[in-house]
mmCIF file of C-alpha atoms in Angstrom:
data_model
loop_
_atom_site.group_PDB
_atom_site.id
_atom_site.type_symbol
_atom_site.label_atom_id
_atom_site.label_comp_id
_atom_site.label_asym_id
_atom_site.label_seq_id
_atom_site.Cartn_x
_atom_site.Cartn_y
_atom_site.Cartn_z
ATOM 1 C CA MET A 297 44.677 54.273 -46.686
ATOM 2 C CA ASP A 298 44.240 53.399 -50.615
ATOM 3 C CA PRO A 299 41.578 51.243 -51.790
ATOM 4 C CA ALA A 300 42.433 48.977 -55.099
ATOM 5 C CA CYS A 301 40.187 47.024 -57.018
ATOM 6 C CA ARG A 302 40.017 46.061 -60.402
ATOM 7 C CA THR A 303 37.585 48.731 -61.825
ATOM 8 C CA LEU A 304 38.381 52.457 -60.735
ATOM 9 C CA SER A 305 34.990 53.285 -60.267
ATOM 10 C CA THR A 306 34.503 50.415 -57.502
ATOM 11 C CA ALA A 307 38.102 51.901 -55.977
ATOM 12 C CA LYS A 308 36.364 55.387 -55.709
ATOM 13 C CA THR A 309 32.816 54.251 -53.997
ATOM 14 C CA LEU A 310 35.164 52.587 -51.281
ATOM 15 C CA ALA A 311 36.975 55.782 -51.073
ATOM 16 C CA THR A 312 34.289 58.016 -50.903
ATOM 17 C CA GLY A 313 34.131 60.323 -47.014
ATOM 18 C CA LEU A 314 37.213 58.604 -46.270
ATOM 19 C CA PRO A 315 40.141 61.274 -45.599
ATOM 20 C CA ARG A 316 43.728 60.540 -46.943
ATOM 21 C CA THR A 317 42.612 57.810 -49.394
ATOM 22 C CA THR A 318 43.380 57.314 -52.816
ATOM 23 C CA ALA A 319 41.568 55.097 -55.231
ATOM 24 C CA ILE A 320 43.879 52.706 -57.427
ATOM 25 C CA ALA A 321 42.755 50.706 -59.837
ATOM 26 C CA ILE A 322 44.961 47.391 -60.280
ATOM 27 C CA ASP A 323 45.310 44.254 -62.241
ATOM 28 C CA VAL A 324 46.318 41.515 -59.888
ATOM 29 C CA SER A 325 47.423 39.356 -62.548
ATOM 30 C CA SER A 326 50.116 41.724 -63.117
ATOM 31 C CA ALA A 327 53.348 41.410 -60.767
ATOM 32 C CA THR A 328 54.623 44.402 -62.155
ATOM 33 C CA GLU A 329 51.626 47.088 -61.294
ATOM 34 C CA LEU A 330 51.762 44.989 -57.384
ATOM 35 C CA ASP A 331 55.229 45.329 -57.132
ATOM 36 C CA SER A 332 55.591 48.820 -57.515
ATOM 37 C CA LEU A 333 51.933 49.446 -55.817
ATOM 38 C CA ILE A 334 53.383 47.452 -52.850
ATOM 39 C CA ALA A 335 57.084 48.998 -51.890
ATOM 40 C CA CYS A 336 55.016 52.665 -51.380
ATOM 41 C CA HIS A 337 53.112 51.034 -48.364
ATOM 42 C CA THR A 338 53.886 49.970 -45.231
ATOM 43 C CA LEU A 339 51.186 47.708 -44.855
ATOM 44 C CA VAL A 340 48.888 45.203 -48.027
ATOM 45 C CA ILE A 341 45.504 44.255 -46.633
ATOM 46 C CA SER A 342 44.409 41.396 -49.461
ATOM 47 C CA LEU A 343 40.574 40.900 -49.618
ATOM 48 C CA LEU A 344 41.263 38.927 -52.659
ATOM 49 C CA PRO A 345 40.168 35.247 -53.513
ATOM 50 C CA TYR A 346 42.883 33.295 -51.265
ATOM 51 C CA VAL A 347 44.468 31.726 -54.746
ATOM 52 C CA TYR A 348 45.941 35.548 -55.297
ATOM 53 C CA HIS A 349 47.505 35.469 -51.389
ATOM 54 C CA ALA A 350 50.522 33.742 -52.279
ATOM 55 C CA SER A 351 51.987 35.847 -55.068
ATOM 56 C CA ILE A 352 50.984 39.080 -53.381
ATOM 57 C CA ILE A 353 52.986 37.633 -50.233
ATOM 58 C CA LYS A 354 55.681 36.905 -51.866
ATOM 59 C CA LEU A 355 56.141 40.010 -53.396
ATOM 60 C CA ALA A 356 55.748 41.993 -50.157
ATOM 61 C CA ILE A 357 58.294 39.591 -48.388
ATOM 62 C CA LYS A 358 60.724 40.770 -51.431
ATOM 63 C CA LYS A 359 59.762 44.512 -50.231
ATOM 64 C CA LYS A 360 59.641 43.940 -46.404
ATOM 65 C CA VAL A 361 55.527 45.355 -46.410
ATOM 66 C CA ASN A 362 53.491 43.021 -43.587
ATOM 67 C CA VAL A 363 50.598 41.683 -45.126
ATOM 68 C CA VAL A 364 47.037 40.580 -43.264
ATOM 69 C CA THR A 365 44.495 38.556 -45.085
ATOM 70 C CA THR A 366 41.208 37.282 -43.789
ATOM 71 C CA SER A 367 41.738 33.613 -45.271
ATOM 72 C CA TYR A 368 43.054 30.140 -44.108
ATOM 73 C CA VAL A 369 46.433 29.689 -43.747
ATOM 74 C CA SER A 370 47.123 27.479 -46.983
ATOM 75 C CA ASP A 371 50.021 24.858 -47.726
ATOM 76 C CA VAL A 372 51.370 27.589 -49.963
ATOM 77 C CA LEU A 373 51.171 30.036 -47.430
ATOM 78 C CA ARG A 374 53.013 28.032 -45.063
ATOM 79 C CA GLU A 375 55.632 27.903 -47.241
ATOM 80 C CA LEU A 376 56.322 31.276 -47.061
ATOM 81 C CA ASP A 377 57.150 31.092 -42.990
ATOM 82 C CA VAL A 378 60.675 31.124 -43.329
ATOM 83 C CA PRO A 379 61.053 33.966 -46.140
ATOM 84 C CA ALA A 380 58.907 35.844 -43.843
ATOM 85 C CA LYS A 381 60.921 35.312 -41.075
ATOM 86 C CA GLU A 382 64.215 36.368 -42.641
ATOM 87 C CA ALA A 383 62.669 39.150 -44.327
ATOM 88 C CA GLY A 384 61.136 40.270 -41.062
ATOM 89 C CA VAL A 385 57.470 40.323 -42.581
ATOM 90 C CA VAL A 386 54.793 39.930 -40.223
ATOM 91 C CA VAL A 387 52.037 38.035 -42.448
ATOM 92 C CA LEU A 388 48.823 37.989 -40.452
ATOM 93 C CA ASN A 389 45.559 35.542 -41.510
ATOM 94 C CA GLU A 390 42.712 34.499 -40.278
ATOM 95 C CA VAL A 391 41.530 37.656 -39.394
ATOM 96 C CA GLY A 392 37.801 38.047 -40.759
ATOM 97 C CA VAL A 393 34.560 36.149 -39.007
ATOM 98 C CA ASP A 394 34.946 32.300 -39.736
ATOM 99 C CA PRO A 395 37.701 32.168 -39.669
ATOM 100 C CA GLY A 396 38.755 35.072 -37.375
ATOM 101 C CA VAL A 397 35.441 35.679 -34.600
ATOM 102 C CA ASP A 398 35.600 32.306 -34.352
ATOM 103 C CA HIS A 399 39.218 31.646 -32.908
ATOM 104 C CA LEU A 400 39.095 34.699 -30.466
ATOM 105 C CA TYR A 401 36.217 33.190 -28.695
ATOM 106 C CA ALA A 402 37.584 29.354 -28.403
ATOM 107 C CA ILE A 403 40.690 30.568 -27.606
ATOM 108 C CA LYS A 404 39.320 32.647 -24.941
ATOM 109 C CA LYS A 405 37.090 29.975 -23.505
ATOM 110 C CA ILE A 406 39.340 26.700 -23.525
ATOM 111 C CA GLY A 407 41.899 29.072 -21.825
ATOM 112 C CA GLU A 408 39.123 29.530 -19.019
ATOM 113 C CA VAL A 409 38.819 26.012 -18.919
ATOM 114 C CA HIS A 410 41.959 24.404 -18.383
ATOM 115 C CA ALA A 411 42.856 27.636 -16.017
ATOM 116 C CA LYS A 412 40.275 26.042 -13.780
ATOM 117 C CA GLY A 413 41.275 22.726 -14.210
ATOM 118 C CA GLY A 414 39.116 21.623 -16.978
ATOM 119 C CA LEU A 415 39.152 19.793 -19.689
ATOM 120 C CA VAL A 416 37.765 20.460 -23.209
ATOM 121 C CA LYS A 417 36.234 16.731 -24.430
ATOM 122 C CA GLU A 418 33.728 17.955 -27.160
ATOM 123 C CA PHE A 419 34.198 20.852 -29.025
ATOM 124 C CA TYR A 420 31.236 22.400 -31.826
ATOM 125 C CA SER A 421 31.947 25.525 -34.008
ATOM 126 C CA TYR A 422 29.209 26.479 -36.613
ATOM 127 C CA CYS A 423 28.814 29.851 -38.661
ATOM 128 C CA GLY A 424 26.468 31.053 -41.565
ATOM 129 C CA GLY A 425 26.449 34.116 -43.437
ATOM 130 C CA LEU A 426 23.076 33.887 -45.128
ATOM 131 C CA PRO A 427 19.892 36.205 -45.352
ATOM 132 C CA ALA A 428 17.646 37.433 -42.759
ATOM 133 C CA PRO A 429 14.789 34.983 -42.184
ATOM 134 C CA GLU A 430 12.811 36.927 -43.710
ATOM 135 C CA HIS A 431 14.661 37.223 -46.702
ATOM 136 C CA ALA A 432 15.306 33.621 -47.103
ATOM 137 C CA ASP A 433 12.144 33.904 -49.830
ATOM 138 C CA ASN A 434 13.937 31.586 -52.087
ATOM 139 C CA PRO A 435 14.227 27.564 -53.159
ATOM 140 C CA LEU A 436 18.021 28.110 -51.802
ATOM 141 C CA GLY A 437 17.023 29.967 -48.666
ATOM 142 C CA PHE A 438 20.185 31.473 -49.367
ATOM 143 C CA LYS A 439 20.917 35.094 -51.296
ATOM 144 C CA PHE A 440 24.542 36.539 -52.723
ATOM 145 C CA SER A 441 26.006 39.739 -52.243
ATOM 146 C CA TRP A 442 29.182 38.417 -54.500
ATOM 147 C CA SER A 443 29.671 36.051 -56.961
ATOM 148 C CA PRO A 444 27.936 32.383 -56.109
ATOM 149 C CA ARG A 445 30.895 30.740 -57.171
ATOM 150 C CA GLY A 446 32.788 30.610 -54.219
ATOM 151 C CA ALA A 447 29.652 29.866 -51.717
ATOM 152 C CA LEU A 448 28.761 26.747 -53.938
ATOM 153 C CA LEU A 449 32.190 25.331 -54.411
ATOM 154 C CA SER A 450 32.438 25.573 -50.642
ATOM 155 C CA GLN A 451 29.290 23.191 -50.471
ATOM 156 C CA VAL A 452 31.585 20.538 -52.487
ATOM 157 C CA ASN A 453 34.125 20.093 -50.234
ATOM 158 C CA SER A 454 35.671 17.073 -48.757
ATOM 159 C CA ALA A 455 35.089 17.232 -44.556
ATOM 160 C CA HIS A 456 37.400 15.938 -42.482
ATOM 161 C CA PHE A 457 37.003 15.914 -38.493
ATOM 162 C CA LEU A 458 37.268 13.753 -34.888
ATOM 163 C CA SER A 459 34.275 12.322 -33.663
ATOM 164 C CA GLY A 460 34.245 9.921 -30.839
ATOM 165 C CA GLY A 461 37.882 9.803 -30.986
ATOM 166 C CA LYS A 462 37.739 8.460 -34.669
ATOM 167 C CA LYS A 463 39.049 10.630 -37.526
ATOM 168 C CA ILE A 464 35.649 10.541 -39.885
ATOM 169 C CA GLU A 465 36.094 11.640 -43.413
ATOM 170 C CA ILE A 466 33.401 12.773 -45.636
ATOM 171 C CA SER A 467 33.743 12.937 -49.259
ATOM 172 C CA ASN A 468 32.729 16.079 -51.621
ATOM 173 C CA LYS A 469 29.893 13.956 -53.412
ATOM 174 C CA ASP A 470 28.519 13.037 -49.518
ATOM 175 C CA LEU A 471 28.831 16.117 -48.092
ATOM 176 C CA MET A 472 25.299 17.744 -48.359
ATOM 177 C CA GLY A 473 23.917 14.431 -47.764
ATOM 178 C CA VAL A 474 25.153 14.282 -43.954
ATOM 179 C CA ALA A 475 23.284 17.818 -43.304
ATOM 180 C CA LYS A 476 21.649 17.364 -40.045
ATOM 181 C CA PRO A 477 18.830 19.863 -38.286
ATOM 182 C CA TYR A 478 21.030 21.569 -35.620
ATOM 183 C CA PHE A 479 19.956 23.850 -32.664
ATOM 184 C CA VAL A 480 21.319 26.939 -31.986
ATOM 185 C CA LEU A 481 18.711 29.365 -30.749
ATOM 186 C CA ASP A 482 14.969 30.110 -30.848
ATOM 187 C CA GLY A 483 13.203 31.099 -34.158
ATOM 188 C CA TYR A 484 15.570 29.666 -36.187
ATOM 189 C CA SER A 485 15.250 26.554 -38.205
ATOM 190 C CA PHE A 486 18.985 25.820 -39.157
ATOM 191 C CA VAL A 487 20.449 22.352 -40.438
ATOM 192 C CA ALA A 488 24.380 21.984 -40.140
ATOM 193 C CA TYR A 489 27.482 19.938 -41.617
ATOM 194 C CA PRO A 490 31.203 19.721 -41.257
ATOM 195 C CA ASN A 491 33.598 22.055 -43.708
ATOM 196 C CA ARG A 492 36.783 21.332 -44.843
ATOM 197 C CA ASN A 493 39.515 19.883 -42.715
ATOM 198 C CA SER A 494 38.695 19.985 -38.506
ATOM 199 C CA LEU A 495 41.334 17.681 -37.570
ATOM 200 C CA PRO A 496 44.074 20.342 -36.970
ATOM 201 C CA PHE A 497 42.121 22.905 -34.739
ATOM 202 C CA GLN A 498 42.922 19.879 -32.151
ATOM 203 C CA LYS A 499 46.585 20.952 -32.131
ATOM 204 C CA TYR A 500 45.911 24.606 -33.116
ATOM 205 C CA TYR A 501 43.231 25.507 -29.504
ATOM 206 C CA ASP A 502 45.345 23.030 -27.840
ATOM 207 C CA ILE A 503 42.864 20.736 -26.793
ATOM 208 C CA PRO A 504 44.580 17.406 -27.150
ATOM 209 C CA GLU A 505 41.804 15.689 -24.896
ATOM 210 C CA ALA A 506 38.780 16.452 -26.966
ATOM 211 C CA ASN A 507 37.723 13.492 -28.739
ATOM 212 C CA THR A 508 35.480 15.338 -31.117
ATOM 213 C CA VAL A 509 36.463 18.648 -32.965
ATOM 214 C CA ILE A 510 34.196 19.392 -35.438
ATOM 215 C CA ARG A 511 33.801 22.753 -37.201
ATOM 216 C CA GLY A 512 31.242 23.270 -40.263
ATOM 217 C CA SER A 513 28.322 25.535 -41.676
ATOM 218 C CA LEU A 514 25.246 26.599 -40.715
ATOM 219 C CA ARG A 515 22.297 26.620 -43.645
ATOM 220 C CA TYR A 516 18.514 26.938 -43.487
ATOM 221 C CA GLU A 517 16.322 23.607 -43.722
ATOM 222 C CA GLY A 518 16.441 22.581 -47.161
ATOM 223 C CA ASN A 519 19.667 24.189 -48.477
ATOM 224 C CA PRO A 520 21.990 21.521 -48.608
ATOM 225 C CA ALA A 521 18.946 19.335 -50.218
ATOM 226 C CA PHE A 522 18.514 21.556 -53.097
ATOM 227 C CA VAL A 523 22.415 21.919 -53.361
ATOM 228 C CA LYS A 524 22.738 17.716 -53.214
ATOM 229 C CA ALA A 525 20.512 17.870 -56.446
ATOM 230 C CA LEU A 526 22.100 20.644 -58.403
ATOM 231 C CA ILE A 527 25.545 18.303 -57.631
ATOM 232 C CA ASP A 528 23.242 15.467 -58.780
ATOM 233 C CA LEU A 529 22.723 17.296 -62.101
ATOM 234 C CA GLY A 530 25.898 18.587 -63.060
ATOM 235 C CA TRP A 531 25.269 22.339 -62.349
ATOM 236 C CA LEU A 532 28.876 22.721 -60.263
ATOM 237 C CA ASP A 533 30.502 21.231 -62.991
ATOM 238 C CA THR A 534 33.597 23.747 -63.894
ATOM 239 C CA GLN A 535 34.899 21.723 -67.007
ATOM 240 C CA PRO A 536 34.175 23.189 -70.580
ATOM 241 C CA LYS A 537 31.425 22.324 -72.469
ATOM 242 C CA ASP A 538 31.733 22.848 -76.420
ATOM 243 C CA TRP A 539 27.874 22.688 -76.982
ATOM 244 C CA LEU A 540 26.932 25.487 -74.047
ATOM 245 C CA LYS A 541 27.256 28.411 -77.028
ATOM 246 C CA THR A 542 24.907 31.658 -76.506
ATOM 247 C CA GLY A 543 21.640 31.353 -77.839
ATOM 248 C CA ILE A 544 20.858 27.764 -75.987
ATOM 249 C CA THR A 545 17.849 27.426 -73.845
ATOM 250 C CA TRP A 546 17.412 26.916 -70.161
ATOM 251 C CA ALA A 547 15.880 23.687 -71.031
ATOM 252 C CA GLU A 548 18.330 22.894 -73.572
ATOM 253 C CA VAL A 549 21.239 23.365 -71.382
ATOM 254 C CA LEU A 550 19.495 21.185 -68.646
ATOM 255 C CA GLN A 551 18.520 18.352 -71.422
ATOM 256 C CA LYS A 552 22.285 17.909 -72.003
ATOM 257 C CA ALA A 553 23.669 18.389 -68.596
ATOM 258 C CA ILE A 554 21.334 15.219 -68.069
ATOM 259 C CA GLY A 555 21.194 13.176 -70.647
ATOM 260 C CA ALA A 556 17.177 13.677 -71.077
ATOM 261 C CA GLY A 557 15.434 12.564 -74.337
ATOM 262 C CA ASP A 558 13.797 16.077 -74.891
ATOM 263 C CA PRO A 559 14.049 19.511 -73.464
ATOM 264 C CA SER A 560 10.036 19.471 -72.495
ATOM 265 C CA GLU A 561 9.361 19.966 -68.920
ATOM 266 C CA SER A 562 7.643 16.321 -68.760
ATOM 267 C CA ALA A 563 11.310 14.785 -69.990
ATOM 268 C CA LEU A 564 13.666 17.074 -67.884
ATOM 269 C CA VAL A 565 11.485 16.108 -64.622
ATOM 270 C CA SER A 566 11.350 12.701 -65.530
ATOM 271 C CA ARG A 567 15.328 12.282 -65.713
ATOM 272 C CA VAL A 568 15.478 14.867 -62.525
ATOM 273 C CA GLU A 569 13.477 12.400 -60.129
ATOM 274 C CA GLU A 570 15.870 9.833 -62.013
ATOM 275 C CA LEU A 571 18.682 11.201 -61.011
ATOM 276 C CA CYS A 572 17.862 12.532 -57.911
ATOM 277 C CA ARG A 573 15.847 9.949 -56.681
ATOM 278 C CA PHE A 574 14.283 12.112 -53.775
ATOM 279 C CA THR A 575 13.097 10.541 -50.686
ATOM 280 C CA SER A 576 10.098 11.856 -50.344
ATOM 281 C CA LYS A 577 7.381 13.215 -52.921
ATOM 282 C CA ALA A 578 7.469 16.425 -50.701
ATOM 283 C CA GLU A 579 10.673 16.911 -51.160
ATOM 284 C CA SER A 580 10.738 15.875 -54.844
ATOM 285 C CA GLU A 581 7.781 19.203 -55.547
ATOM 286 C CA ARG A 582 9.773 21.664 -53.296
ATOM 287 C CA ILE A 583 12.953 20.912 -55.503
ATOM 288 C CA LEU A 584 11.290 20.256 -58.753
ATOM 289 C CA GLY A 585 9.398 23.665 -57.867
ATOM 290 C CA GLY A 586 12.790 25.713 -57.013
ATOM 291 C CA LEU A 587 14.567 24.547 -60.033
ATOM 292 C CA ARG A 588 11.422 25.775 -62.270
ATOM 293 C CA TRP A 589 11.298 29.132 -60.137
ATOM 294 C CA ILE A 590 15.317 29.813 -60.972
ATOM 295 C CA GLY A 591 14.275 29.214 -64.619
ATOM 296 C CA LEU A 592 15.805 26.059 -65.363
ATOM 297 C CA PHE A 593 12.830 25.109 -66.999
ATOM 298 C CA SER A 594 12.131 27.892 -69.275
ATOM 299 C CA SER A 595 12.763 28.224 -72.982
ATOM 300 C CA GLU A 596 14.440 31.888 -72.035
ATOM 301 C CA PRO A 597 17.700 32.063 -73.746
ATOM 302 C CA ALA A 598 20.883 31.084 -70.721
ATOM 303 C CA THR A 599 23.476 33.645 -70.011
ATOM 304 C CA VAL A 600 26.091 31.558 -71.172
ATOM 305 C CA ARG A 601 29.100 32.294 -68.958
ATOM 306 C CA GLY A 602 32.286 30.850 -69.079
ATOM 307 C CA ASP A 603 31.522 27.820 -71.182
ATOM 308 C CA ASN A 604 30.912 25.743 -68.266
ATOM 309 C CA LEU A 605 27.702 24.702 -65.999
ATOM 310 C CA LEU A 606 28.828 26.135 -62.730
ATOM 311 C CA ASP A 607 29.658 29.643 -63.953
ATOM 312 C CA THR A 608 26.468 29.922 -66.159
ATOM 313 C CA LEU A 609 24.220 28.960 -63.499
ATOM 314 C CA CYS A 610 26.057 31.484 -61.192
ATOM 315 C CA ALA A 611 25.135 34.118 -63.763
ATOM 316 C CA GLN A 612 21.475 32.887 -63.353
ATOM 317 C CA LEU A 613 21.663 33.288 -59.876
ATOM 318 C CA GLU A 614 23.027 36.480 -59.819
ATOM 319 C CA LYS A 615 20.377 37.426 -61.400
ATOM 320 C CA GLU A 616 17.546 35.258 -59.181
ATOM 321 C CA LEU A 617 19.074 35.521 -55.770
ATOM 322 C CA SER A 618 20.882 38.885 -55.157
ATOM 323 C CA TYR A 619 19.998 41.131 -52.236
ATOM 324 C CA GLN A 620 17.634 43.994 -52.687
ATOM 325 C CA PRO A 621 17.529 47.597 -51.380
ATOM 326 C CA GLY A 622 16.235 47.161 -48.090
ATOM 327 C CA GLU A 623 16.858 43.871 -47.107
ATOM 328 C CA ARG A 624 19.420 42.610 -44.292
ATOM 329 C CA ASP A 625 22.116 39.206 -43.906
ATOM 330 C CA LEU A 626 22.475 37.645 -40.774
ATOM 331 C CA VAL A 627 25.907 35.939 -39.757
ATOM 332 C CA MET A 628 25.374 33.245 -36.771
ATOM 333 C CA LEU A 629 28.337 31.878 -35.863
ATOM 334 C CA GLN A 630 28.228 29.652 -32.485
ATOM 335 C CA HIS A 631 31.301 27.451 -30.401
ATOM 336 C CA LYS A 632 29.557 24.485 -28.067
ATOM 337 C CA PHE A 633 32.200 23.352 -25.362
ATOM 338 C CA VAL A 634 31.732 20.084 -23.770
ATOM 339 C CA VAL A 635 33.646 20.279 -20.630
ATOM 340 C CA GLU A 636 34.761 17.896 -17.971
ATOM 341 C CA TRP A 637 35.400 19.186 -14.370
ATOM 342 C CA PRO A 638 37.539 17.108 -11.976
ATOM 343 C CA HIS A 639 35.087 14.504 -10.391
ATOM 344 C CA ASP A 640 33.420 13.166 -13.082
ATOM 345 C CA LYS A 641 31.209 16.372 -13.482
ATOM 346 C CA LYS A 642 30.448 17.465 -17.225
ATOM 347 C CA GLU A 643 29.072 21.291 -18.083
ATOM 348 C CA THR A 644 27.968 22.180 -21.797
ATOM 349 C CA PHE A 645 28.565 25.834 -22.579
ATOM 350 C CA THR A 646 27.857 28.072 -25.419
ATOM 351 C CA SER A 647 29.207 31.195 -27.153
ATOM 352 C CA THR A 648 27.373 32.589 -29.530
ATOM 353 C CA LEU A 649 27.123 35.910 -32.110
ATOM 354 C CA GLU A 650 24.004 37.243 -33.759
ATOM 355 C CA LEU A 651 24.587 39.575 -35.827
ATOM 356 C CA TYR A 652 22.358 41.185 -38.155
ATOM 357 C CA GLY A 653 22.882 43.651 -41.081
ATOM 358 C CA GLU A 654 21.526 47.242 -41.278
ATOM 359 C CA PRO A 655 19.049 47.284 -44.612
ATOM 360 C CA GLU A 656 20.667 50.299 -45.565
ATOM 361 C CA GLY A 657 24.135 50.436 -44.003
ATOM 362 C CA PHE A 658 26.515 47.722 -44.031
ATOM 363 C CA SER A 659 25.940 43.946 -43.602
ATOM 364 C CA ALA A 660 26.767 41.637 -41.239
ATOM 365 C CA MET A 661 29.378 39.988 -43.257
ATOM 366 C CA ALA A 662 30.887 43.475 -43.706
ATOM 367 C CA LYS A 663 30.604 44.447 -40.295
ATOM 368 C CA SER A 664 31.956 40.810 -39.062
ATOM 369 C CA VAL A 665 34.756 40.735 -41.455
ATOM 370 C CA GLY A 666 36.190 44.242 -41.919
ATOM 371 C CA VAL A 667 35.838 45.290 -38.335
ATOM 372 C CA THR A 668 37.598 42.521 -37.137
ATOM 373 C CA CYS A 669 40.136 42.702 -39.994
ATOM 374 C CA GLY A 670 40.442 46.570 -39.758
ATOM 375 C CA ILE A 671 41.672 46.402 -36.234
ATOM 376 C CA ALA A 672 44.106 43.512 -36.642
ATOM 377 C CA ALA A 673 45.810 45.696 -39.284
ATOM 378 C CA GLN A 674 46.002 48.757 -36.970
ATOM 379 C CA LEU A 675 47.546 46.736 -34.567
ATOM 380 C CA VAL A 676 49.915 45.374 -36.672
ATOM 381 C CA LEU A 677 50.326 49.028 -37.889
ATOM 382 C CA ASP A 678 50.749 50.210 -34.162
ATOM 383 C CA GLY A 679 53.889 47.874 -33.341
ATOM 384 C CA HIS A 680 51.390 46.291 -30.813
ATOM 385 C CA GLU A 681 54.014 43.669 -29.199
ATOM 386 C CA ALA A 682 51.858 40.602 -29.780
ATOM 387 C CA PHE A 683 51.806 41.405 -33.307
ATOM 388 C CA ARG A 684 55.428 42.207 -33.765
ATOM 389 C CA THR A 685 56.962 38.226 -34.604
ATOM 390 C CA PRO A 686 57.737 38.045 -38.134
ATOM 391 C CA GLY A 687 56.558 34.975 -40.116
ATOM 392 C CA VAL A 688 52.689 33.676 -41.072
ATOM 393 C CA LEU A 689 50.796 34.020 -38.296
ATOM 394 C CA ALA A 690 47.288 32.919 -37.506
ATOM 395 C CA PRO A 691 45.075 33.977 -34.326
ATOM 396 C CA TYR A 692 45.387 30.630 -32.219
ATOM 397 C CA LYS A 693 47.128 31.920 -29.337
ATOM 398 C CA LYS A 694 45.886 34.368 -26.279
ATOM 399 C CA GLU A 695 48.573 37.345 -26.922
ATOM 400 C CA ILE A 696 46.684 37.503 -30.655
ATOM 401 C CA CYS A 697 43.150 36.788 -29.835
ATOM 402 C CA ASP A 698 42.755 39.112 -26.594
ATOM 403 C CA PRO A 699 44.296 42.398 -28.369
ATOM 404 C CA ILE A 700 41.638 42.376 -31.116
ATOM 405 C CA ARG A 701 38.817 40.502 -29.236
ATOM 406 C CA GLU A 702 38.673 43.741 -26.635
ATOM 407 C CA LEU A 703 38.635 46.397 -29.542
ATOM 408 C CA LEU A 704 36.256 44.464 -31.485
ATOM 409 C CA GLU A 705 34.053 44.026 -28.052
ATOM 410 C CA LYS A 706 34.070 48.391 -28.504
ATOM 411 C CA GLU A 707 32.281 47.825 -32.019
ATOM 412 C CA GLY A 708 29.440 46.168 -30.310
ATOM 413 C CA ILE A 709 30.933 42.456 -32.311
ATOM 414 C CA LYS A 710 30.912 40.089 -29.328
ATOM 415 C CA MET A 711 29.908 36.469 -28.909
ATOM 416 C CA VAL A 712 27.712 36.001 -25.951
ATOM 417 C CA GLU A 713 28.782 32.814 -23.408
ATOM 418 C CA LYS A 714 25.900 30.934 -21.952
ATOM 419 C CA LEU A 715 25.751 27.609 -19.734
ATOM 420 C CA VAL A 716 23.157 25.068 -21.026
#
């Protein structure tokens, strides 16, 4: 196994203590480098941002090398299904935690219900990768172990889902406004909102009888309202700003972003209140206090990055909202199945993963994504019968899900089912 990263030092860190590994520095924008690297391996595991997967998979198909990713199967990847089949290449995707572990237990429970003559009338699935409650000690109630960019942009996706038999669409600008309190387990205060497109999962999970299918995200209470304020103030804008230059202060950045009269805190606060239209004095005080805590009212020089507001904000969030030594994270994932049995009997089941990271060890996110992906990769390498079919695949069938799930449970990662 040869870990390949942009920097050799990071690759060496990943390879430390592992037998038969060679650390490699790689420029993923170089097709020549990728081509030669892929050619001398029997399997590629791509944990890169999803935008790079297609180019890597195309090269792997050319070299007849199997591929595993933890990302969703995008439309671009679906177009590679026929070429992969023709080349006899397995391209297995969605084997992380969400997507990944969620599929394993959705398929399991739905299959059991159908086998007993039941119908899944409603399906809900919410997941959050969060700081442990004791470390959710900032205005966002969130911390970053990698670039904040992806996490923030995920909160401005549009959402499509099925509710009460109707297809619902929520625009990206309205998404944070529909977040609602959602009970998962005692001791937590979560809010939930739909994420991406849930509609295809009625087919993927083989539940044509369902009148509600919603997959979404969990955050701590207060997070969506704060992110909505950042959106209203323009902080998630990715367009270049010619005025965003080194030397400008945070207050001046905010003044220009929102059109305030001057960079004084009073002028900034007045304009923020005008744009955000807070629902209460308490919410106004909480969010203004959070903006102040992050440093967006300060006269300190801004860390300008990428000539745009989003990347510049991310530079500040990386400094202020990163995990510190000894802190731990939490992965919370829950499915809810509303089941209709013969003779009009109804029951509701939940299936829940509550996984904490180790303060001085692996994070919960690293374990749930990494172990799941590693097991899937090993099954492909071993030529397990369920993983021999070439093409672009995802774990939507019992034959693929069961072997991964059974091995995952041996590693202590398991969703616990309950009748509620």
